[in-house]
Structures are given as C-alpha cells and as structure tokens.
Amino acid sequence: MKKRLAALLILCMTVSCLAGCSDSSGSSESSGSSESSGAGSEGADSESSFEGKTLNVIMQDHSAVESVIEAKGKFEEETGATVNIETLPQSEVLSKAQLTLSSGSSDYDVVMFDHKYTTQFAEAGWIVPLSDFVEKDNYDTGDFMQGFVEALSYNDEIYALPFYGESTMLMYNTEMFADAKIEGAPKTAEEFWDACDKLKEAGYSAFACRANRDEGQNVYIWTGFFLGAGADWFDEDGKLSVNTEEAAAGTEAFIKVLRDYSINGVESYNWDNVQLAFQQGKIAMAIDATNFAARLEDESQSTVVGKVGYSVVPEGLSVPSTSTWGLGLNKASENQELGWEFIKWCLGEEIMLQTAVDGLRADVTRASVMNSDEYTSKYNYEDGNWIQVVIDSMNAAPADYEPRITDWTTLGDAMATAVSKSLDGEDVKSSLEEAQKSCSNITNDAYTPVNR
Amino acid sequence: MNKEKIKRLVTLESESSWKLLFYPGRWILLLLTMVPTIYAFWLSIQNYNLAKPTQRSFVLLRNYLNVVTDSRFLGALGTTAKFTVCSLALELVLGMLIAHCLAKRIYGKEIVQIIIMLPMIMTPVVVGLIWKMFYDAEFGVISYYISAVTGKAPNILGESASSLLGLIVVDVWEWTPYVALILLAAIQSFPMEPYEAVKVDGASAVQTFRYLTLPLLQPAIAVAVMFRFMDLFKWMDTIYIMTGGGPGTSTETLSYYAYMNNFKFLEVGYAAAMCIVMLLIVLFICNTIGKKLLLKEES
C-alpha cells in the first residue's frame, strides 16, 4: 500500500514536471502558428505581409553593424516587422552561429559570417543559396565588388551577400617617418626593412601587428607574409604545404619584425591593441585592415589625425588580404522571405551610403557607394590616397588569401599556434612541421594558387 | 483512512516519507548528470563533426586511441597538472596562514573576513580582464613596478616562461580565501581540552601544530583539496580571457583544448572522448584523495 502511494506521488510529481515543460513548449508552438497563419492571411497584401513578424539576426560586433542597428527602425517602419539584432565579438559570433545552425534551430533567420566559412556552411546545408531570391527579384549583384561576392559563393552559387569587406594595407606615421628621414612609404621588402632600421635608430617602435593566437588574429596578418615570401597553402595535388622553405622564410620575416622592431608585449596584441598603439603614436607602422583609417583619423579617439600615410603592403614582404563578412539565410528559418527583404535593405545603396556618411564605415562593399561624391569627400584621408590604396589592395588581393575550406578553423588554429610558438622562441621549421602533420588530412582541389 | 495516510505522508510523519524526499532528487540527479554522461559516451564512440553531418560514423574506441596519442592533449595534461599542483600547494599554505591569523582574536577581524572574500565573489571573466590589464607590458601596473626595480618591463603573459606563472598568481589570489574559510571553520570548531593538555605537557608551538592541529584539520584539508582540485582541473574561464591558451600552447589546459575541439573545430565525437578521459582522471584522483585523507581519519 505504502509503496503504491509513494509510486503514485512520484508519478504525480513527474507528470506535473512534464506538464510544466509542455506548457512552455505549447505556448511557443501557438505563437509560432499564429505567426504563420498571419503570414498566410496577409500573403496577398504585400505591403504588410510581414506585419507583426519578428526577424532574428546574429551579427558581428562591428562599427558597421552599429550603424545598421541605429537605422533599423526605418526597415521596421516599412515592413511592420520587428528586427532583433544580436551582436557578438568576432570569435564568439561564428561559434554561436555554427552551433545554432548545426542543431537545425531557427533561432536566427539571418546569419552574418566570415567568407572563409562559406564552404563549411554551404556544404553542411545550413544556409540556403540566394540565387533563387536574386533571380525572383531580378536583384542586381553587379554593383557589389565582385571579389567579395565570389568569396561568399560556393559551387557557383551565391550563399551570402557582402555586408562589409576589407583588405590589409600598410599605415605609417608620417611625422615619425620625417623624423627618421625616410622618404615616402616603403614599396618593397628591402625598403621596408631599411625603414625599420632607420626608425629603430631614431628611437621608435617601428612596427606592430596582431600576434595573439586567438581566432582571426595573428594568422590574418601572418598569411600576408607567408604568401608574400612565395609560399602557397596547397600544392599542385591539392595537398597542404605549410612546411615549405618559403613558408619558413615568411614566418621568419613575421617574427623578425615583431621581435626586433616592435613594441614590448606585442605577442598578446589583438587588432584593437594595434589600433590603440597607432592612435596613441606608439608605433610608426602597422599592417592591418583598411578600415582602421576611419578610427585613426577620428579626433575623438586618435592623436595622429592627419599624420597617417597609407600604402599597399610592400611587395615581396606581404600581400593584401581578402576579408568579407556576408549575410546569409538560415535553412531552418521560417522567415526567409522577410530575411531576404532585410538583407536587401541592409545592403541597399541608400542605407549603405547613409550609414557610411553618418557613421564610421570605411568598408563598404558597393562600387557605386565607394565612388560616390559623399563617400569620397568624407573618407578623403591623405588627400584621397586612402581610397586609391583600398581599391588597389582589393584588386590585388587573392581570393584564397585564407583558403575557403570546411576545416578552416582547424587549419587556422594549427597555424596560429605554430606562429605563436615560433614567436615565443621555438624553431620555426619544427613548429610549421608540427602544424603540417596535425592537418595533413586537409586537402583542397579547388584552391586558387597565389604564387604558382 | 487513506486520507489520513496521505496526510501523514506529506507531513513527513509516515515511515515511507523518506522516499518522497529521496526519489525526486535521485531522478533529477540522474537526468541531469547520468543522461548527459551516457550521451557523451555515445558521442565519443562516433566520428562526428558538426560541419560534416553526412560523414557521421561509429569508430568504437578510435577516438580514445587518438586522444591518448595526441601530443597536444598530452601537453595540455602536463600544463593542467603543473597548474593544479602549484596553485593547490600555494593556496593551502597561504590559506592555512590566513586561517590561523583569523582564528586569533585580532582587532577588526570581521572586516578582514569580509574583505578577503571579495576576490572569490568576483566573476572570473572580470578577474581575467582586470589582471590582464595589470600584466600589460606597456600600460600595466605590475609591469610598471617590476620595471622600476629591474629596469625592464616584463611581458608576463606574452612569454611562455612566465605566462603560466601569471595565471597561477591570479588563481591563488582569487581562491586562497576560499581555502582559508574552510580551514577557519574547522579551526573554530576545535575542542579546547587537547590544546590545554599539550600546553601542560610543555609542547612547543611547532609541535602543537604538527601533532595536534594538523591531524585535527585533516578532514577539512581533504575537503578543500578535493573541491579546489576539481575546480582547478576544469579551469578555463580566466585563460580564455587572458591568454587564449597562448603563447604557443603554453597555457592550454585540458578543458581549453576540449573546448577548442568542440566549439571551434566542431569535432564533437573527439571532444566527448576527451571529456570522458578527463572524467576518469578526476574520478581516480578524487577517489585517491578521499581514501588517503578522509577514510584514514575514520578508521
């Protein structure tokens, strides 16, 4: 009897527990169905077909995104939908997107991601090709810089459209250059090392760049040195080749400049540390993203306004990067139509120009915006030289600067670790050998060689 | 009759009332700990990369074999061991000293007790960010004072020789108070008679500590060691903020490497195998600590 009673009680408790669970799931279901029925009944009325809908977007914490968040009220007014934009820092946003997408969840309708992940996301079937939407709306993608569109495509299908794009360039402090009696920007590797020596003699920290092994840090700049020294990620057979003589030479150049000519503590620098050091006039040269200029030339943050020179990275030392973040649609999303509308709005000429003029967006992806009078007059750094350098860099940037492969995180981390170890004093060749060994199963037949 | 019985049951007067208290807890515990562990084991025998859902397959124990031969895993195991042992030893010694000081009647003891708890109640991420600033080679206060003495600003987190030490200091700073509080509670519960007896026998302070206080403290030490060990072994939040495992892999611990495998490389199966291996290590060591320090006391 007692046993039965106890069993009954436990049953009651379990049931009440389950009821609690199903309650919440029930409510979310009902809200979901009301949404879809709303869409159905209003399908004919295109003006307000998104009325009352909620669009969830995950984006990188970035100055360009901030401008969009400020302007999103306009989109909400036009469509009647509510847009929630969640922003996370660079390394977290990708992890969160990967986990959400891989679980088949529809938590996010629109996902912003780094172009290097296009292959992974597309191959795993997490995002939908945008080609159907593009065709249906007769949407013109020709105005976007084609290198970026290509970087966000996989198997000739566009999977995302570029939200912001950048390359790398050499920035230098003209005052320090004058003081060290260096004329103009170094155009070649020899000139670069010569400038380093002269700056060191004059008592300056000549150079700094990202050197921390975090995701997207040291490898982003190191890759330039790696390719600049004549190395390539994959050989003719599509096999990984990061342990070659050229790779070692590039890595050694990267280490030499950081060890002999840089600021104390550079080993743990991320891009924001580099930017701060440049803004504070602590370093004479830096190689980093083209969009640094907007913050270096902003009087509220920088002490070097008007004293910065821009140049394409020295030949033989480095090559300019390709980096773009695009907006794609989650395959599991129930709001793909609305998501597409949002992507179009977000990347429209009008909003891109407006956010660039009102905010700090030196990384627009539309040629028409970059060539517009408003844009060129606002981002008129170094008498317009900056825009010219950006365009030259983007034109010279290889599509496979960092290869678009499914296992990029694994390879990127192995290289980041190898570079960090080498910088810490370990033998360059053996560090690279170790990376090669740990990633030897990664192959890529579709690789576009840079140096071969 | 039945009504009466139910009433007795829910007012905890019946003989089977214990089941009412015991079973729900047991089931919840099973659901929350056993099920995920079994699922982790299930994952660990598969080749499963989230980004390659079509290549999912059973590989039995191959993941385990790869884990124990993975040089980076073994390196992380070494780093974890160094970190755990050094931090634990320092925390015990300092915690013991602090506990003894606080057990004495000193002026303003209550305030000191509250102040030393502050590091412990801070969010680890905040601790990491603050210490990262302290250590900064260019702007940090610690580097400033060291450079004032030695003439050269050290790059504590940027060099593998000192980065782990830098992290140990942070952990000791944050968690010594915890050890001190456990030991203090034990010291304050000691009976006075044995102390009076050894005083009469003429024992020195060192002898009193060695032959009386230490044996009496043993259970408390065992508890402190066990809790701190488990925390230290799975530690990663401050590393994530302060060094990201670098430079090289010099501060990469097991949990950090497992995190990288799961959340960055998306190798869910491999990461699960790694976690199961970690679980076995923790179980083994905690069992040993328990047997050596706790059961000996009882026998």
Tab-separated table of C-alpha atoms in Angstrom, chain A residues 19-451:
chain	number	residue	atom	x	y	z
A	19	ALA	CA	3.201	19.422	-17.692
A	20	GLY	CA	5.393	22.374	-16.790
A	21	CYS	CA	7.655	21.593	-19.707
A	22	SER	CA	4.898	21.044	-22.191
A	23	ASP	CA	3.266	24.251	-21.064
A	24	SER	CA	6.155	26.308	-22.253
A	25	SER	CA	6.616	24.371	-25.449
A	26	GLY	CA	2.897	24.611	-26.069
A	27	SER	CA	2.935	28.348	-25.781
A	28	SER	CA	5.861	28.708	-28.122
A	29	GLU	CA	4.106	26.477	-30.620
A	30	SER	CA	0.989	28.544	-30.504
A	31	SER	CA	2.931	31.738	-31.021
A	32	GLY	CA	4.666	30.087	-33.955
A	33	SER	CA	1.406	29.039	-35.539
A	34	SER	CA	-0.142	32.461	-35.087
A	35	GLU	CA	2.816	33.891	-36.918
A	36	SER	CA	2.491	31.553	-39.827
A	37	SER	CA	-1.267	31.969	-40.060
A	38	GLY	CA	-0.707	35.721	-40.025
A	39	ALA	CA	1.629	35.393	-42.944
A	40	GLY	CA	-0.837	33.218	-44.836
A	41	SER	CA	-3.802	35.520	-44.481
A	42	GLU	CA	-1.819	38.572	-45.430
A	43	GLY	CA	0.077	36.941	-48.251
A	44	ALA	CA	-1.973	38.788	-50.828
A	45	ASP	CA	-1.312	42.148	-49.257
A	46	SER	CA	2.405	42.502	-49.899
A	47	GLU	CA	2.646	45.892	-48.162
A	48	SER	CA	2.048	44.492	-44.711
A	49	SER	CA	2.721	40.790	-45.235
A	50	PHE	CA	5.438	40.969	-42.599
A	51	GLU	CA	3.297	42.862	-40.111
A	52	GLY	CA	3.863	41.560	-36.600
A	53	LYS	CA	6.598	39.171	-37.594
A	54	THR	CA	9.895	39.008	-35.763
A	55	LEU	CA	13.189	38.632	-37.534
A	56	ASN	CA	16.192	37.449	-35.558
A	57	VAL	CA	19.592	38.370	-36.854
A	58	ILE	CA	23.013	37.455	-35.479
A	59	MET	CA	25.808	39.827	-36.410
A	60	GLN	CA	29.370	40.631	-35.519
A	61	ASP	CA	30.082	43.391	-33.034
A	62	HIS	CA	31.436	45.897	-35.546
A	63	SER	CA	31.225	49.604	-36.236
A	64	ALA	CA	29.364	48.929	-39.493
A	65	VAL	CA	26.783	46.844	-37.635
A	66	GLU	CA	26.283	49.580	-35.068
A	67	SER	CA	25.251	51.942	-37.851
A	68	VAL	CA	22.730	49.413	-39.110
A	69	ILE	CA	21.264	48.918	-35.638
A	70	GLU	CA	20.766	52.669	-35.423
A	71	ALA	CA	18.992	52.725	-38.768
A	72	LYS	CA	16.900	49.552	-38.462
A	73	GLY	CA	13.829	51.484	-37.253
A	74	LYS	CA	13.299	52.523	-40.852
A	75	PHE	CA	13.089	48.907	-42.015
A	76	GLU	CA	10.697	48.092	-39.182
A	77	GLU	CA	8.508	51.015	-40.197
A	78	GLU	CA	8.462	49.941	-43.826
A	79	THR	CA	7.623	46.296	-43.182
A	80	GLY	CA	5.861	46.342	-39.832
A	81	ALA	CA	8.158	43.572	-38.659
A	82	THR	CA	10.318	43.651	-35.570
A	83	VAL	CA	14.039	43.091	-36.058
A	84	ASN	CA	16.176	41.781	-33.217
A	85	ILE	CA	19.863	42.098	-33.920
A	86	GLU	CA	22.132	40.204	-31.585
A	87	THR	CA	25.789	41.196	-31.772
A	88	LEU	CA	28.744	39.171	-30.514
A	89	PRO	CA	32.508	39.637	-30.847
A	90	GLN	CA	34.287	38.139	-33.856
A	91	SER	CA	35.329	34.807	-32.392
A	92	GLU	CA	32.095	34.156	-30.493
A	93	VAL	CA	29.675	35.061	-33.260
A	94	LEU	CA	30.911	32.254	-35.511
A	95	SER	CA	30.846	29.615	-32.780
A	96	LYS	CA	27.339	30.569	-31.819
A	97	ALA	CA	26.172	30.606	-35.430
A	98	GLN	CA	27.773	27.207	-36.075
A	99	LEU	CA	26.143	25.614	-33.046
A	100	THR	CA	22.744	27.112	-33.782
A	101	LEU	CA	22.815	26.178	-37.455
A	102	SER	CA	24.122	22.669	-36.885
A	103	SER	CA	21.316	21.893	-34.460
A	104	GLY	CA	18.788	22.809	-37.144
A	105	SER	CA	17.393	25.553	-34.945
A	106	SER	CA	15.529	28.521	-36.392
A	107	ASP	CA	16.665	30.866	-33.612
A	108	TYR	CA	18.317	33.085	-36.186
A	109	ASP	CA	16.839	33.877	-39.557
A	110	VAL	CA	19.711	35.900	-40.919
A	111	VAL	CA	23.286	34.978	-40.116
A	112	MET	CA	26.375	37.090	-40.640
A	113	PHE	CA	29.553	35.142	-41.217
A	114	ASP	CA	33.130	35.359	-42.372
A	115	HIS	CA	33.619	34.408	-46.026
A	116	LYS	CA	36.031	31.645	-45.000
A	117	TYR	CA	33.071	29.742	-43.558
A	118	THR	CA	31.047	29.815	-46.784
A	119	THR	CA	32.247	26.351	-47.777
A	120	GLN	CA	31.556	24.850	-44.380
A	121	PHE	CA	28.101	26.380	-44.031
A	122	ALA	CA	27.093	25.584	-47.613
A	123	GLU	CA	28.450	22.057	-47.629
A	124	ALA	CA	26.726	21.206	-44.370
A	125	GLY	CA	23.477	22.568	-45.805
A	126	TRP	CA	22.973	25.105	-43.040
A	127	ILE	CA	22.307	28.069	-45.291
A	128	VAL	CA	20.306	28.405	-48.488
A	129	PRO	CA	21.678	29.615	-51.820
A	130	LEU	CA	20.448	33.121	-52.528
A	131	SER	CA	20.309	32.564	-56.274
A	132	ASP	CA	16.540	31.892	-56.287
A	133	PHE	CA	15.832	35.082	-54.405
A	134	VAL	CA	18.201	37.029	-56.635
A	135	GLU	CA	16.510	35.668	-59.756
A	136	LYS	CA	12.992	36.138	-58.488
A	137	ASP	CA	13.587	39.814	-57.676
A	138	ASN	CA	15.908	40.374	-60.602
A	139	TYR	CA	18.301	41.715	-58.000
A	140	ASP	CA	21.455	43.284	-59.358
A	141	THR	CA	24.536	41.895	-57.633
A	142	GLY	CA	26.838	43.508	-60.164
A	143	ASP	CA	27.340	46.635	-58.098
A	144	PHE	CA	28.999	44.689	-55.273
A	145	MET	CA	32.748	44.314	-55.512
A	146	GLN	CA	32.970	41.013	-57.331
A	147	GLY	CA	35.867	39.628	-55.300
A	148	PHE	CA	33.652	39.699	-52.227
A	149	VAL	CA	30.675	38.103	-53.965
A	150	GLU	CA	32.971	35.380	-55.244
A	151	ALA	CA	34.387	34.830	-51.779
A	152	LEU	CA	30.863	34.268	-50.487
A	153	SER	CA	29.952	31.813	-53.238
A	154	TYR	CA	30.369	28.066	-53.337
A	155	ASN	CA	29.986	25.829	-56.404
A	156	ASP	CA	28.893	28.845	-58.476
A	157	GLU	CA	26.009	29.625	-56.146
A	158	ILE	CA	25.866	32.815	-54.111
A	159	TYR	CA	25.288	31.929	-50.460
A	160	ALA	CA	25.618	35.357	-48.929
A	161	LEU	CA	25.973	38.962	-49.982
A	162	PRO	CA	28.841	41.059	-48.660
A	163	PHE	CA	27.982	43.307	-45.742
A	164	TYR	CA	31.410	44.718	-45.169
A	165	GLY	CA	34.684	43.994	-46.838
A	166	GLU	CA	38.226	44.942	-46.279
A	167	SER	CA	41.750	44.273	-47.282
A	168	THR	CA	45.021	44.917	-45.487
A	169	MET	CA	47.298	47.893	-46.065
A	170	LEU	CA	50.388	49.496	-44.636
A	171	MET	CA	49.720	52.506	-42.437
A	172	TYR	CA	52.569	54.717	-41.304
A	173	ASN	CA	53.059	57.710	-39.074
A	174	THR	CA	54.323	60.465	-41.395
A	175	GLU	CA	55.780	62.521	-38.529
A	176	MET	CA	57.962	59.658	-37.348
A	177	PHE	CA	58.942	58.921	-40.937
A	178	ALA	CA	60.054	62.532	-41.412
A	179	ASP	CA	61.934	62.411	-38.123
A	180	ALA	CA	63.761	59.236	-39.169
A	181	LYS	CA	64.454	60.822	-42.583
A	182	ILE	CA	62.510	58.240	-44.589
A	183	GLU	CA	61.003	59.468	-47.803
A	184	GLY	CA	57.607	58.068	-48.672
A	185	ALA	CA	56.091	54.680	-47.969
A	186	PRO	CA	58.225	51.546	-48.378
A	187	LYS	CA	57.087	49.842	-51.566
A	188	THR	CA	59.304	46.750	-51.434
A	189	ALA	CA	60.595	44.393	-48.754
A	190	GLU	CA	64.085	45.999	-48.875
A	191	GLU	CA	62.660	49.457	-48.400
A	192	PHE	CA	60.539	48.146	-45.558
A	193	TRP	CA	63.489	46.660	-43.634
A	194	ASP	CA	65.501	49.794	-44.345
A	195	ALA	CA	62.682	51.906	-42.882
A	196	CYS	CA	62.533	49.617	-39.838
A	197	ASP	CA	66.267	50.142	-39.207
A	198	LYS	CA	66.029	53.893	-39.573
A	199	LEU	CA	63.005	54.104	-37.269
A	200	LYS	CA	64.720	51.947	-34.672
A	201	GLU	CA	67.778	54.185	-34.835
A	202	ALA	CA	65.578	57.220	-34.321
A	203	GLY	CA	64.218	55.556	-31.177
A	204	TYR	CA	60.782	54.464	-32.366
A	205	SER	CA	58.967	51.160	-32.203
A	206	ALA	CA	58.866	50.636	-35.947
A	207	PHE	CA	56.050	48.150	-36.446
A	208	ALA	CA	53.221	46.263	-34.790
A	209	CYS	CA	50.531	43.846	-35.897
A	210	ARG	CA	48.239	41.231	-34.385
A	211	ALA	CA	50.325	38.498	-32.811
A	212	ASN	CA	47.938	36.823	-30.383
A	213	ARG	CA	46.960	33.297	-31.336
A	214	ASP	CA	43.215	33.929	-30.917
A	215	GLU	CA	40.919	33.244	-33.821
A	216	GLY	CA	41.388	35.699	-36.682
A	217	GLN	CA	44.373	37.412	-35.068
A	218	ASN	CA	47.994	36.521	-35.854
A	219	VAL	CA	47.134	34.286	-38.800
A	220	TYR	CA	45.308	37.073	-40.625
A	221	ILE	CA	48.458	39.182	-40.928
A	222	TRP	CA	50.948	36.301	-40.928
A	223	THR	CA	49.238	34.881	-44.042
A	224	GLY	CA	50.329	38.012	-45.930
A	225	PHE	CA	53.966	37.343	-45.011
A	226	PHE	CA	53.521	33.632	-45.791
A	227	LEU	CA	52.164	34.321	-49.277
A	228	GLY	CA	54.489	37.297	-49.734
A	229	ALA	CA	57.500	35.018	-49.322
A	230	GLY	CA	56.255	32.848	-52.178
A	231	ALA	CA	54.502	30.090	-50.225
A	232	ASP	CA	51.127	28.575	-51.076
A	233	TRP	CA	48.584	26.841	-48.871
A	234	PHE	CA	48.232	23.773	-51.108
A	235	ASP	CA	50.491	22.192	-53.704
A	236	GLU	CA	49.616	21.037	-57.227
A	237	ASP	CA	47.995	17.858	-55.916
A	238	GLY	CA	45.800	19.776	-53.516
A	239	LYS	CA	47.861	18.665	-50.510
A	240	LEU	CA	48.579	21.026	-47.664
A	241	SER	CA	52.022	22.660	-47.956
A	242	VAL	CA	52.673	24.865	-44.944
A	243	ASN	CA	56.091	23.403	-44.155
A	244	THR	CA	57.961	24.603	-47.238
A	245	GLU	CA	61.119	26.726	-47.366
A	246	GLU	CA	59.046	29.732	-48.462
A	247	ALA	CA	56.633	29.224	-45.587
A	248	ALA	CA	59.532	29.233	-43.143
A	249	ALA	CA	61.006	32.361	-44.746
A	250	GLY	CA	57.690	34.194	-44.482
A	251	THR	CA	57.247	33.146	-40.881
A	252	GLU	CA	60.777	34.220	-40.039
A	253	ALA	CA	60.163	37.662	-41.542
A	254	PHE	CA	56.991	37.962	-39.475
A	255	ILE	CA	58.871	37.024	-36.320
A	256	LYS	CA	61.860	39.211	-37.067
A	257	VAL	CA	59.790	42.345	-37.450
A	258	LEU	CA	57.883	41.662	-34.238
A	259	ARG	CA	60.895	40.673	-32.199
A	260	ASP	CA	63.409	43.270	-33.370
A	261	TYR	CA	61.317	46.255	-34.343
A	262	SER	CA	58.137	46.136	-32.307
A	263	ILE	CA	56.665	47.328	-29.071
A	264	ASN	CA	57.005	45.439	-25.775
A	265	GLY	CA	54.137	42.989	-25.237
A	266	VAL	CA	53.144	42.752	-28.903
A	267	GLU	CA	52.901	38.949	-28.522
A	268	SER	CA	49.480	39.332	-26.937
A	269	TYR	CA	48.197	42.045	-29.290
A	270	ASN	CA	44.824	41.748	-30.998
A	271	TRP	CA	43.731	44.175	-33.693
A	272	ASP	CA	42.326	46.608	-31.140
A	273	ASN	CA	45.678	46.805	-29.340
A	274	VAL	CA	47.399	47.571	-32.640
A	275	GLN	CA	44.856	50.252	-33.380
A	276	LEU	CA	45.269	51.802	-29.932
A	277	ALA	CA	49.059	51.784	-30.165
A	278	PHE	CA	48.858	53.529	-33.540
A	279	GLN	CA	46.274	56.032	-32.337
A	280	GLN	CA	48.476	56.858	-29.353
A	281	GLY	CA	51.512	57.388	-31.568
A	282	LYS	CA	53.426	54.486	-30.024
A	283	ILE	CA	54.255	52.733	-33.277
A	284	ALA	CA	55.401	54.010	-36.649
A	285	MET	CA	53.952	51.366	-38.975
A	286	ALA	CA	51.223	48.770	-38.919
A	287	ILE	CA	49.758	46.321	-41.377
A	288	ASP	CA	46.097	45.758	-40.700
A	289	ALA	CA	42.586	46.210	-42.042
A	290	THR	CA	41.914	49.035	-44.470
A	291	ASN	CA	39.050	50.261	-42.304
A	292	PHE	CA	41.450	51.231	-39.497
A	293	ALA	CA	41.716	54.615	-41.219
A	294	ALA	CA	38.292	55.728	-40.022
A	295	ARG	CA	39.369	55.356	-36.390
A	296	LEU	CA	42.898	56.623	-36.902
A	297	GLU	CA	41.522	59.804	-38.462
A	298	ASP	CA	38.853	60.353	-35.811
A	299	GLU	CA	39.832	63.210	-33.492
A	300	SER	CA	37.804	61.858	-30.589
A	301	GLN	CA	39.927	58.664	-30.469
A	302	SER	CA	43.218	59.390	-32.121
A	303	THR	CA	46.264	61.600	-31.581
A	304	VAL	CA	47.627	61.044	-35.092
A	305	VAL	CA	44.834	62.585	-37.181
A	306	GLY	CA	46.241	63.879	-40.462
A	307	LYS	CA	49.630	62.302	-39.794
A	308	VAL	CA	48.905	58.898	-41.266
A	309	GLY	CA	50.170	57.722	-44.629
A	310	TYR	CA	48.610	54.780	-46.471
A	311	SER	CA	50.197	52.406	-48.890
A	312	VAL	CA	49.719	48.990	-50.440
A	313	VAL	CA	51.669	46.409	-48.395
A	314	PRO	CA	55.331	46.234	-49.525
A	315	GLU	CA	55.873	43.860	-52.407
A	316	GLY	CA	57.874	40.767	-51.570
A	317	LEU	CA	57.037	41.171	-47.903
A	318	SER	CA	53.303	40.673	-47.832
A	319	VAL	CA	50.185	40.517	-49.985
A	320	PRO	CA	46.889	42.292	-49.304
A	321	SER	CA	44.140	40.213	-47.755
A	322	THR	CA	40.611	39.446	-48.791
A	323	SER	CA	38.181	39.565	-45.946
A	324	THR	CA	34.470	39.995	-46.078
A	325	TRP	CA	31.533	39.206	-43.880
A	326	GLY	CA	28.260	38.441	-45.587
A	327	LEU	CA	24.614	37.996	-44.723
A	328	GLY	CA	23.019	34.640	-45.439
A	329	LEU	CA	19.742	32.884	-44.690
A	330	ASN	CA	19.329	30.026	-42.251
A	331	LYS	CA	17.874	26.974	-43.987
A	332	ALA	CA	15.694	26.194	-40.980
A	333	SER	CA	14.270	29.704	-40.818
A	334	GLU	CA	10.544	30.168	-41.311
A	335	ASN	CA	11.068	33.808	-42.196
A	336	GLN	CA	13.269	33.501	-45.237
A	337	GLU	CA	11.238	35.979	-47.282
A	338	LEU	CA	11.467	38.593	-44.566
A	339	GLY	CA	15.127	37.739	-44.100
A	340	TRP	CA	15.780	38.338	-47.781
A	341	GLU	CA	13.995	41.693	-47.566
A	342	PHE	CA	16.225	42.590	-44.621
A	343	ILE	CA	19.383	41.583	-46.479
A	344	LYS	CA	18.348	43.669	-49.475
A	345	TRP	CA	17.551	46.640	-47.268
A	346	CYS	CA	20.744	46.288	-45.251
A	347	LEU	CA	22.917	46.139	-48.341
A	348	GLY	CA	20.965	48.679	-50.358
A	349	GLU	CA	22.840	51.579	-51.870
A	350	GLU	CA	20.877	54.109	-49.901
A	351	ILE	CA	21.381	52.622	-46.449
A	352	MET	CA	24.999	51.741	-47.120
A	353	LEU	CA	25.771	55.288	-48.160
A	354	GLN	CA	23.769	56.750	-45.305
A	355	THR	CA	25.493	54.631	-42.645
A	356	ALA	CA	28.849	55.407	-44.215
A	357	VAL	CA	28.212	59.148	-44.189
A	358	ASP	CA	26.601	59.268	-40.737
A	359	GLY	CA	28.806	56.737	-39.023
A	360	LEU	CA	32.274	55.278	-39.465
A	361	ARG	CA	32.114	52.755	-42.282
A	362	ALA	CA	35.278	52.627	-44.273
A	363	ASP	CA	34.432	49.150	-45.526
A	364	VAL	CA	31.505	49.447	-47.912
A	365	THR	CA	31.047	46.711	-50.491
A	366	ARG	CA	29.288	48.569	-53.301
A	367	ALA	CA	31.374	50.182	-56.006
A	368	SER	CA	28.720	52.853	-56.544
A	369	VAL	CA	28.931	53.879	-52.876
A	370	MET	CA	32.694	53.904	-52.811
A	371	ASN	CA	32.788	56.101	-55.925
A	372	SER	CA	30.048	58.467	-54.792
A	373	ASP	CA	30.923	62.087	-54.050
A	374	GLU	CA	29.586	61.942	-50.489
A	375	TYR	CA	31.765	58.950	-49.705
A	376	THR	CA	34.933	60.209	-51.319
A	377	SER	CA	34.602	63.593	-49.659
A	378	LYS	CA	34.081	62.135	-46.209
A	379	TYR	CA	36.782	59.430	-46.400
A	380	ASN	CA	39.220	61.769	-48.051
A	381	TYR	CA	42.173	60.585	-45.959
A	382	GLU	CA	45.624	61.628	-47.114
A	383	ASP	CA	44.024	63.670	-49.896
A	384	GLY	CA	42.184	60.762	-51.402
A	385	ASN	CA	45.172	58.437	-51.423
A	386	TRP	CA	43.486	56.125	-48.933
A	387	ILE	CA	40.594	55.289	-51.268
A	388	GLN	CA	43.041	54.643	-54.096
A	389	VAL	CA	45.111	52.320	-51.886
A	390	VAL	CA	41.965	50.469	-50.769
A	391	ILE	CA	40.901	49.874	-54.362
A	392	ASP	CA	44.424	48.803	-55.385
A	393	SER	CA	44.674	46.446	-52.420
A	394	MET	CA	41.302	44.871	-53.084
A	395	ASN	CA	42.212	44.372	-56.724
A	396	ALA	CA	45.497	42.719	-55.800
A	397	ALA	CA	44.036	40.526	-53.033
A	398	PRO	CA	43.915	36.794	-53.823
A	399	ALA	CA	40.541	35.082	-53.384
A	400	ASP	CA	42.161	32.259	-51.434
A	401	TYR	CA	44.195	34.550	-49.166
A	402	GLU	CA	42.982	32.257	-46.418
A	403	PRO	CA	41.672	29.158	-48.164
A	404	ARG	CA	37.925	28.565	-48.240
A	405	ILE	CA	37.788	25.046	-46.850
A	406	THR	CA	35.476	23.226	-44.463
A	407	ASP	CA	38.231	22.731	-41.916
A	408	TRP	CA	39.472	26.309	-41.834
A	409	THR	CA	39.130	26.593	-38.028
A	410	THR	CA	41.327	23.541	-37.512
A	411	LEU	CA	43.948	24.693	-40.004
A	412	GLY	CA	43.770	28.318	-38.845
A	413	ASP	CA	44.256	27.309	-35.223
A	414	ALA	CA	47.152	24.997	-36.051
A	415	MET	CA	48.887	27.850	-37.918
A	416	ALA	CA	48.080	30.353	-35.165
A	417	THR	CA	49.670	28.004	-32.644
A	418	ALA	CA	52.728	27.381	-34.828
A	419	VAL	CA	53.284	31.110	-35.393
A	420	SER	CA	52.765	31.877	-31.722
A	421	LYS	CA	55.227	29.136	-30.739
A	422	SER	CA	57.816	30.427	-33.208
A	423	LEU	CA	57.418	33.937	-31.871
A	424	ASP	CA	57.955	32.527	-28.405
A	425	GLY	CA	61.360	31.206	-29.439
A	426	GLU	CA	60.687	27.721	-30.756
A	427	ASP	CA	62.232	26.582	-34.010
A	428	VAL	CA	60.207	27.900	-36.938
A	429	LYS	CA	60.634	24.835	-39.125
A	430	SER	CA	59.659	22.318	-36.483
A	431	SER	CA	56.617	24.398	-35.487
A	432	LEU	CA	55.460	24.504	-39.099
A	433	GLU	CA	56.214	20.807	-39.471
A	434	GLU	CA	54.013	20.089	-36.479
A	435	ALA	CA	51.151	22.110	-37.979
A	436	GLN	CA	51.573	20.313	-41.293
A	437	LYS	CA	51.454	16.954	-39.542
A	438	SER	CA	48.405	17.716	-37.442
A	439	CYS	CA	46.453	18.937	-40.503
A	440	SER	CA	47.843	16.568	-43.109
A	441	ASN	CA	44.379	15.161	-43.805
A	442	ILE	CA	43.159	18.534	-45.083
A	443	THR	CA	43.170	18.751	-48.868
A	444	ASN	CA	41.744	21.212	-51.334
A	445	ASP	CA	41.479	20.667	-55.072
A	446	ALA	CA	39.626	23.907	-55.716
A	447	TYR	CA	42.447	26.074	-54.367
A	448	THR	CA	43.404	29.112	-56.458
A	449	PRO	CA	47.178	29.366	-56.121
A	450	VAL	CA	48.711	32.734	-55.319
A	451	ASN	CA	52.326	32.179	-56.270
